[in-house]
Coordinates of C-alpha atoms in Angstrom, one line a residue:
X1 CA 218.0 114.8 112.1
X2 CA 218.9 118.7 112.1
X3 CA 222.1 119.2 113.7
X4 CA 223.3 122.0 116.1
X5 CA 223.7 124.4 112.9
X6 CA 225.3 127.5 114.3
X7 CA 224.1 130.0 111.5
X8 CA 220.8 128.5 112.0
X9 CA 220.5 128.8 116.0
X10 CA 220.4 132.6 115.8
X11 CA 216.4 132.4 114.2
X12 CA 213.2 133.7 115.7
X13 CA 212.1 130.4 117.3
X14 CA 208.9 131.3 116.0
X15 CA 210.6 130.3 112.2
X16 CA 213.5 127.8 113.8
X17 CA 210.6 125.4 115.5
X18 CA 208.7 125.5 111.9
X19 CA 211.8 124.7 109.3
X20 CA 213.5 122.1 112.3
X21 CA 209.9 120.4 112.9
X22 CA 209.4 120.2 109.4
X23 CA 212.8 119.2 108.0
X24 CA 213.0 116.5 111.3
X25 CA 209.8 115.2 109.9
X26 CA 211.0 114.3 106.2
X27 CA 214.5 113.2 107.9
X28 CA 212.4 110.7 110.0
X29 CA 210.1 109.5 107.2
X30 CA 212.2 109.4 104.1
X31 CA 215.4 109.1 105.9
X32 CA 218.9 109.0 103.6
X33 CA 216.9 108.3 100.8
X34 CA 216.5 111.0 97.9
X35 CA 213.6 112.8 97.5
X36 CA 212.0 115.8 95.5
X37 CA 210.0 118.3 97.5
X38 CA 207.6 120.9 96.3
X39 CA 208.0 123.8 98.8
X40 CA 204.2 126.0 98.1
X41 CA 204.5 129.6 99.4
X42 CA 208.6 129.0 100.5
X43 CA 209.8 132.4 99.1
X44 CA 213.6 132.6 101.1
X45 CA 215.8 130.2 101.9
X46 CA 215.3 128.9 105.0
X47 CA 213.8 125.5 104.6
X48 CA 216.7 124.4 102.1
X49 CA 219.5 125.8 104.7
X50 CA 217.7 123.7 107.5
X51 CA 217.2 120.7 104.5
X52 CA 221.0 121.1 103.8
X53 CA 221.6 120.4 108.1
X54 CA 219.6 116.8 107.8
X55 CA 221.1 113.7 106.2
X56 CA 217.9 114.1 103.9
X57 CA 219.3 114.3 99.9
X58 CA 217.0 116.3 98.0
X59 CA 215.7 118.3 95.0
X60 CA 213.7 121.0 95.9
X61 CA 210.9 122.8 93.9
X62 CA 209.8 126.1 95.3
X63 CA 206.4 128.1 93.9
X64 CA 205.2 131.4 95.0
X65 CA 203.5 134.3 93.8
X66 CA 206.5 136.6 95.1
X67 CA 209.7 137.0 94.3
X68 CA 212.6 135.0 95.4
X69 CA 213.9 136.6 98.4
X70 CA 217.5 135.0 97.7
X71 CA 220.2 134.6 94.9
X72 CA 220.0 130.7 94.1
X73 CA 223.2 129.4 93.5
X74 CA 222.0 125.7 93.6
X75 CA 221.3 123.0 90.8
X76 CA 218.9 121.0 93.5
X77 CA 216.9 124.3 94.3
X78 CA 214.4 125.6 91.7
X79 CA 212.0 128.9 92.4
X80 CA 209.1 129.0 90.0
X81 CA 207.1 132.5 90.3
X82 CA 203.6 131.9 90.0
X83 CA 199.9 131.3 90.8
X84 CA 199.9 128.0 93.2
X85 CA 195.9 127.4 92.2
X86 CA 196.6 127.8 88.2
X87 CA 199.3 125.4 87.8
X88 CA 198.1 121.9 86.6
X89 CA 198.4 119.5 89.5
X90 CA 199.9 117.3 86.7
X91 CA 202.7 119.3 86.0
X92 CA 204.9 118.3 89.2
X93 CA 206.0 115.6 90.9
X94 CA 207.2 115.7 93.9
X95 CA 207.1 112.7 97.0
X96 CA 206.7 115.6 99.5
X97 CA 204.3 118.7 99.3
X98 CA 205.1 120.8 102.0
X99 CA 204.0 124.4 103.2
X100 CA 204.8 126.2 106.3
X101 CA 203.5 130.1 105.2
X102 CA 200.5 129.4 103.5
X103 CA 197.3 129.0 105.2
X104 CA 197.0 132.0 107.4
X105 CA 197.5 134.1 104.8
X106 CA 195.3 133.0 102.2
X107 CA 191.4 133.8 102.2
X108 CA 189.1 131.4 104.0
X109 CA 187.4 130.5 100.7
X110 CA 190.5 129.0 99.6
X111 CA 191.8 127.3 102.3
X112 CA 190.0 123.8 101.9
X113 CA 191.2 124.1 97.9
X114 CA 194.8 124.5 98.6
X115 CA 194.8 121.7 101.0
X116 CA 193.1 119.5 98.6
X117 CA 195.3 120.5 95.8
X118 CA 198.8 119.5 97.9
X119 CA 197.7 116.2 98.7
X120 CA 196.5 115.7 95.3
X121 CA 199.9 116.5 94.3
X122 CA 202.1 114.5 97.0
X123 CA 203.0 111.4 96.1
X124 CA 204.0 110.4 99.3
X125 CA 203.3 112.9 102.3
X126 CA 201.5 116.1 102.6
X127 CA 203.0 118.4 105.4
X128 CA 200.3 121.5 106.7
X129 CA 201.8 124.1 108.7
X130 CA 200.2 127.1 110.4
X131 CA 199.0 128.7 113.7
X132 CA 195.8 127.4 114.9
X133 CA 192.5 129.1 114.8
X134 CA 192.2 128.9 118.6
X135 CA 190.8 131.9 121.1
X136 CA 193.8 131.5 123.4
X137 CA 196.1 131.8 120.0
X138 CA 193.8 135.0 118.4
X139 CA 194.2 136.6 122.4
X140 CA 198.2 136.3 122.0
X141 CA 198.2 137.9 118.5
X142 CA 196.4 140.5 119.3
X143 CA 198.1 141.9 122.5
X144 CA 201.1 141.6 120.5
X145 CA 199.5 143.5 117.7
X146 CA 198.2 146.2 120.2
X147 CA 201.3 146.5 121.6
X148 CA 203.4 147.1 118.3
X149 CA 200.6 149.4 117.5
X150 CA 201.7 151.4 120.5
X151 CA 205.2 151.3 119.7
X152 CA 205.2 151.7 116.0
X153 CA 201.3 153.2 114.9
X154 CA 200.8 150.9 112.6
X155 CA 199.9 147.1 113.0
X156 CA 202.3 144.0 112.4
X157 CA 202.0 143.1 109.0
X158 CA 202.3 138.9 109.3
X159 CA 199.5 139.2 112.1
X160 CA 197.3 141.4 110.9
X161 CA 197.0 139.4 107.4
X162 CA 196.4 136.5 110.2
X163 CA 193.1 138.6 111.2
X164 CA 191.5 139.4 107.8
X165 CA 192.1 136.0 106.6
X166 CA 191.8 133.6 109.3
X167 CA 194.0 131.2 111.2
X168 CA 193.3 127.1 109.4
X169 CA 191.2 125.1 111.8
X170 CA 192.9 121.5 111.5
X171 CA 190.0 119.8 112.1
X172 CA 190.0 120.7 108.3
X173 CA 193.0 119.5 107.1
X174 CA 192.4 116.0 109.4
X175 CA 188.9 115.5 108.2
X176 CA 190.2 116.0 104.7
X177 CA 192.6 113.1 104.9
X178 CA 189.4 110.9 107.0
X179 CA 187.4 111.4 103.7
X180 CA 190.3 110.3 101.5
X181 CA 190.9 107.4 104.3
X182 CA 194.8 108.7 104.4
X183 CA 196.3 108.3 108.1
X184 CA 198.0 111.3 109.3
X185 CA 199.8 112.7 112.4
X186 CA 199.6 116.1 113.6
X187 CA 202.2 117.4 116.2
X188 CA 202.0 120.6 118.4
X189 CA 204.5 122.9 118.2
X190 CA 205.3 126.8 119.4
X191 CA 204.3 126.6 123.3
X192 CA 202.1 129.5 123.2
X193 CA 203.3 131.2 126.0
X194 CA 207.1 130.8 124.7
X195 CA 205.9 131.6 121.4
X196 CA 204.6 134.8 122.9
X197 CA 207.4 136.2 125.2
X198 CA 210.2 135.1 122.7
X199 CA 207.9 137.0 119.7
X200 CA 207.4 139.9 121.5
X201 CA 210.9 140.3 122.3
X202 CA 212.3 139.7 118.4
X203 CA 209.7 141.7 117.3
X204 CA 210.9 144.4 119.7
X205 CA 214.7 143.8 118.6
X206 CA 214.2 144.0 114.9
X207 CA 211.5 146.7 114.6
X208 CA 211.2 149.0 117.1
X209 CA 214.5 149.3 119.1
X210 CA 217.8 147.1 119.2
X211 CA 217.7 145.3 122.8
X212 CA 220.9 143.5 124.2
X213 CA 221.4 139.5 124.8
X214 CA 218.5 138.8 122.3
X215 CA 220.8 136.4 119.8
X216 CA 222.0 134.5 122.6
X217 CA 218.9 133.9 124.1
X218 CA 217.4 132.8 120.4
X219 CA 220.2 130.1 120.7
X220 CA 219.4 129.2 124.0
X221 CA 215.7 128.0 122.8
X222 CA 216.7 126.6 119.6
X223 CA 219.2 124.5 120.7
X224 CA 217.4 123.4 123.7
X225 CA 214.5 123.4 121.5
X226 CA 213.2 119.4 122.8
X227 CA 213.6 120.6 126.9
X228 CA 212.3 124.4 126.8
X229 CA 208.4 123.2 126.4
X230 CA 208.2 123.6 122.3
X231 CA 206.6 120.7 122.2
X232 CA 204.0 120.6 125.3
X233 CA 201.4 122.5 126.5
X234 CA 198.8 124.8 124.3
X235 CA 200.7 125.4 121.0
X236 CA 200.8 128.4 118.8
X237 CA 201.3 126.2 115.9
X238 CA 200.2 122.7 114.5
X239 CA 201.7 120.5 111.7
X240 CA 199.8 117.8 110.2
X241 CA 201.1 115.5 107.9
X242 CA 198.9 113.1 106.1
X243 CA 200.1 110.4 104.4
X244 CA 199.4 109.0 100.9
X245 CA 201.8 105.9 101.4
X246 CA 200.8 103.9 104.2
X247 CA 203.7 101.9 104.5
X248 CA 205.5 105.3 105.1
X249 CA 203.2 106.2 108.1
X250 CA 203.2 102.5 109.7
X251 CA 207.2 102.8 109.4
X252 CA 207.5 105.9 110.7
X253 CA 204.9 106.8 113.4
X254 CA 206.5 105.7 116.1
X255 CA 209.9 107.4 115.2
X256 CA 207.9 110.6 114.5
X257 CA 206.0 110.5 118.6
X258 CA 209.1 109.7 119.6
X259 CA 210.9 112.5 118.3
X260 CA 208.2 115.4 119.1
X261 CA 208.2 113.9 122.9
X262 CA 207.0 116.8 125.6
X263 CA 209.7 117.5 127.9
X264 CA 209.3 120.7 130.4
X265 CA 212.7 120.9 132.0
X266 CA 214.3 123.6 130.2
X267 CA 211.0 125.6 129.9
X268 CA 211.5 127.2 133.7
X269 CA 215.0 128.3 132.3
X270 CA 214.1 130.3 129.2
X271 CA 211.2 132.1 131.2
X272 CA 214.0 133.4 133.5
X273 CA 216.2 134.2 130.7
X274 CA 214.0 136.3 128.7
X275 CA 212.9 138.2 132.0
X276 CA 216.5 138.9 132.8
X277 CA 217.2 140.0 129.5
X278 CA 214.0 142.3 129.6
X279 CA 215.5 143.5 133.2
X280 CA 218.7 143.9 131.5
X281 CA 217.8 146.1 129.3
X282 CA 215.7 148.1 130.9
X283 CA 218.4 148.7 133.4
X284 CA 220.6 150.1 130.9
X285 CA 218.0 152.3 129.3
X286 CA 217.1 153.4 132.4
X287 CA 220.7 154.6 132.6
X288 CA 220.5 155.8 129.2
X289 CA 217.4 158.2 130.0
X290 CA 218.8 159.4 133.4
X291 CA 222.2 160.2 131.4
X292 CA 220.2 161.9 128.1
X293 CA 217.9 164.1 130.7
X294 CA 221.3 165.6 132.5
X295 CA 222.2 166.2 128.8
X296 CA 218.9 167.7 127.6
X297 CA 219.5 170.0 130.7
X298 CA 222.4 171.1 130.6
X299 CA 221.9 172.1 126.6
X300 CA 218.3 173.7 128.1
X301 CA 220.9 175.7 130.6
X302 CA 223.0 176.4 127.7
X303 CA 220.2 177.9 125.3
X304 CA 219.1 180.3 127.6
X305 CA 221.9 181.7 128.6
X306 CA 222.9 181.9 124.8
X307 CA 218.9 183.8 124.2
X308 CA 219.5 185.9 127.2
X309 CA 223.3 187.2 126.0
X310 CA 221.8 187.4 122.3
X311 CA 218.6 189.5 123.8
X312 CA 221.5 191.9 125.4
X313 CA 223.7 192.2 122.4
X314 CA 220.0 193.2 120.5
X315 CA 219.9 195.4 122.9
X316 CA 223.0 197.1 123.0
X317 CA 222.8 197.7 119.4
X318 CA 219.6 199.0 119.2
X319 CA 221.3 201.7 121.8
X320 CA 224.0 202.0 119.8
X321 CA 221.6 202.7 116.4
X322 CA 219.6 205.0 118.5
X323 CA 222.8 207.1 119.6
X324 CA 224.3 206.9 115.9
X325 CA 220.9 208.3 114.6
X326 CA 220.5 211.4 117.0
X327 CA 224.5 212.0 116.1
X328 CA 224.0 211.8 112.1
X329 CA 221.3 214.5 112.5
X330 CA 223.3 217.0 114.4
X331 CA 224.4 220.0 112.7
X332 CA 228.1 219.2 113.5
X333 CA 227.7 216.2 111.9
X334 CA 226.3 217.7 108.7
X335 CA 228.8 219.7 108.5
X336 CA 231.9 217.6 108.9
X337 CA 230.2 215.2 106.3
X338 CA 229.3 217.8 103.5
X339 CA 232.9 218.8 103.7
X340 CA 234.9 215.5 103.7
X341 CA 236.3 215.7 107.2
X342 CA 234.4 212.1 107.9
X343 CA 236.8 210.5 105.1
X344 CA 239.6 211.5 106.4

């Protein structure tokens, strides 16, 4: 199982739910056991730094169109930039295909093909993770969206590939595995009113302005991850895995609803966390603006005093001009000049 990782506490839950669902799951099917993963659409790091926090031994293949986001400096880890839907499914081998980035961002033409082609390839498991195309799920995104929009004029870039290319219905992804008559699981994950405070608030923190308290209360839901409601309720997320050995599922089902078990008695907690941590803030820059407006008034003092002693020095010398031209034209002046007594 993932342990209490410190480095890895101080995640988006939005990401540390995905990676410690995912990881948890492998742990609780394959166990200590060795095991090569194919990792589709897993540009950084994360999933082998949550891997390396499990007993789980593994060698893991990762594919994507981009490039690495991360300097590898591991002999089990290799990145492989290219085309998931070229490669021949032939070409790997792998017990676990896993993907936890893929399907809302892909077009929904190619959505039932990807999920095909990873359980084609999986010799053991298949593991689909995404939101879900659900109303209440689409409502969330795009407050949040509207209200980054506000902030920033421009839309969030993860959701708004979410909206042109669709969230994964996983009536798909199940109904693919009924055809191929492979059991599968799928477990709810991201309550979808924590995903959306805790969201809003690290979207807020990285993007628009830096907000107080926000690491330590990212901790706070990660560690208490099984008590704060991640698991209950209307989820933001699903993950299905289907399973191509059956022995694996009958061995491991139990373990597996056992492990992703609702419990509701942290949620309460978090809620009042986040909207202390909101009040916090806003306290402070409400002290902030009330400090900055005594500031911007003072220098507003200070400016027009400085235009009103620059508007009397203008005037002054034009005076002074004025005087100095009716003197230059006198005849006395003239005079003195023509014979040197002004160089004197």
């Amino acid at each position: 199982m993932v342990a209490k990782n410190s480095s890895l506490l101080s995640c988006w839950p939005d990401g540390y739910s995905r990676y410690y669902s995912v990881t948890n799951l492998l742990s609780i099917v394959f166990k200590k056991n060795s095991i090569r993963i194919l990792d589709v659409g897993g540009d950084s790091e994360w999933m082998s730094k949550f891997l390396d926090a499990t007993d789980v031994s593994y060698d893991l293949t990762i594919i994507d169109t981009r490039k690495p986001d991360f300097v590898n400096k591991k002999d089990n880890i290799h990145y492989l930039q290219k085309d998931f839907f070229t490669v021949d499914a032939t070409s790997f081998s792998a017990e676990a295909v896993i993907n936890t980035d893929v399907l809302e961002h892909i077009p929904a033409n190619l959505k039932e093909p990807f999920i095909e082609k990873c359980i084609e390839i999986a010799e053991s498991v298949a593991v689909f993770s995404a939101p879900q195309n659900h109303d209440d799920v689409t409502r969330a995104e795009k407050q949040i969206n509207k209200n980054y929009i506000d902030f920033s004029g421009k839309q969030q870039y993860w959701l708004k590939e979410h909206f042109e290319f669709g969230k994964p219905n996983f009536n798909t992804v199940e109904s693919i595995a009924e055809s191929k008559g492979l059991p599968y699981i799928t477990i709810a994950t991201n309550n979808l009113e924590n995903w959306a405070l805790s969201f809003s608030i690290n979207l807020i923190n990285s993007e628009v302005v830096p907000l107080d308290g926000v690491d330590e209360l990212n901790r706070y839901y990660n560690k208490n991850i099984h008590t704060v409601g991640d698991f209950t309720g209307n989820p933001y997320r699903k993950i299905t895995i289907v399973f191509k050995d059956k022995k694996l599922y009958e061995s491991s089902k139990r373990n597996i609803e056992k492990f992703f078990q609702p419990d509701t008695t942290s949620h309460l907690d978090f809620i009042l966390k986040s909207l202390q941590l909101i009040t916090d803030n806003f306290s402070v820059l409400s002290k902030d603006y009330d400090s900055t407006k005594q500031k911007l008034s003072d220098l507003d003092r200070e400016h027009s005093l400085t235009l009103k002693n620059l508007r009397q020095t203008q005037e002054a010398y034009v005076s002074v001009s004025k005087e100095l031209n009716v003197l230059k034209s006198s005849r006395v002046y003239r005079y003195l000049s023509r014979f040197g007594f002004l160089h004197k």
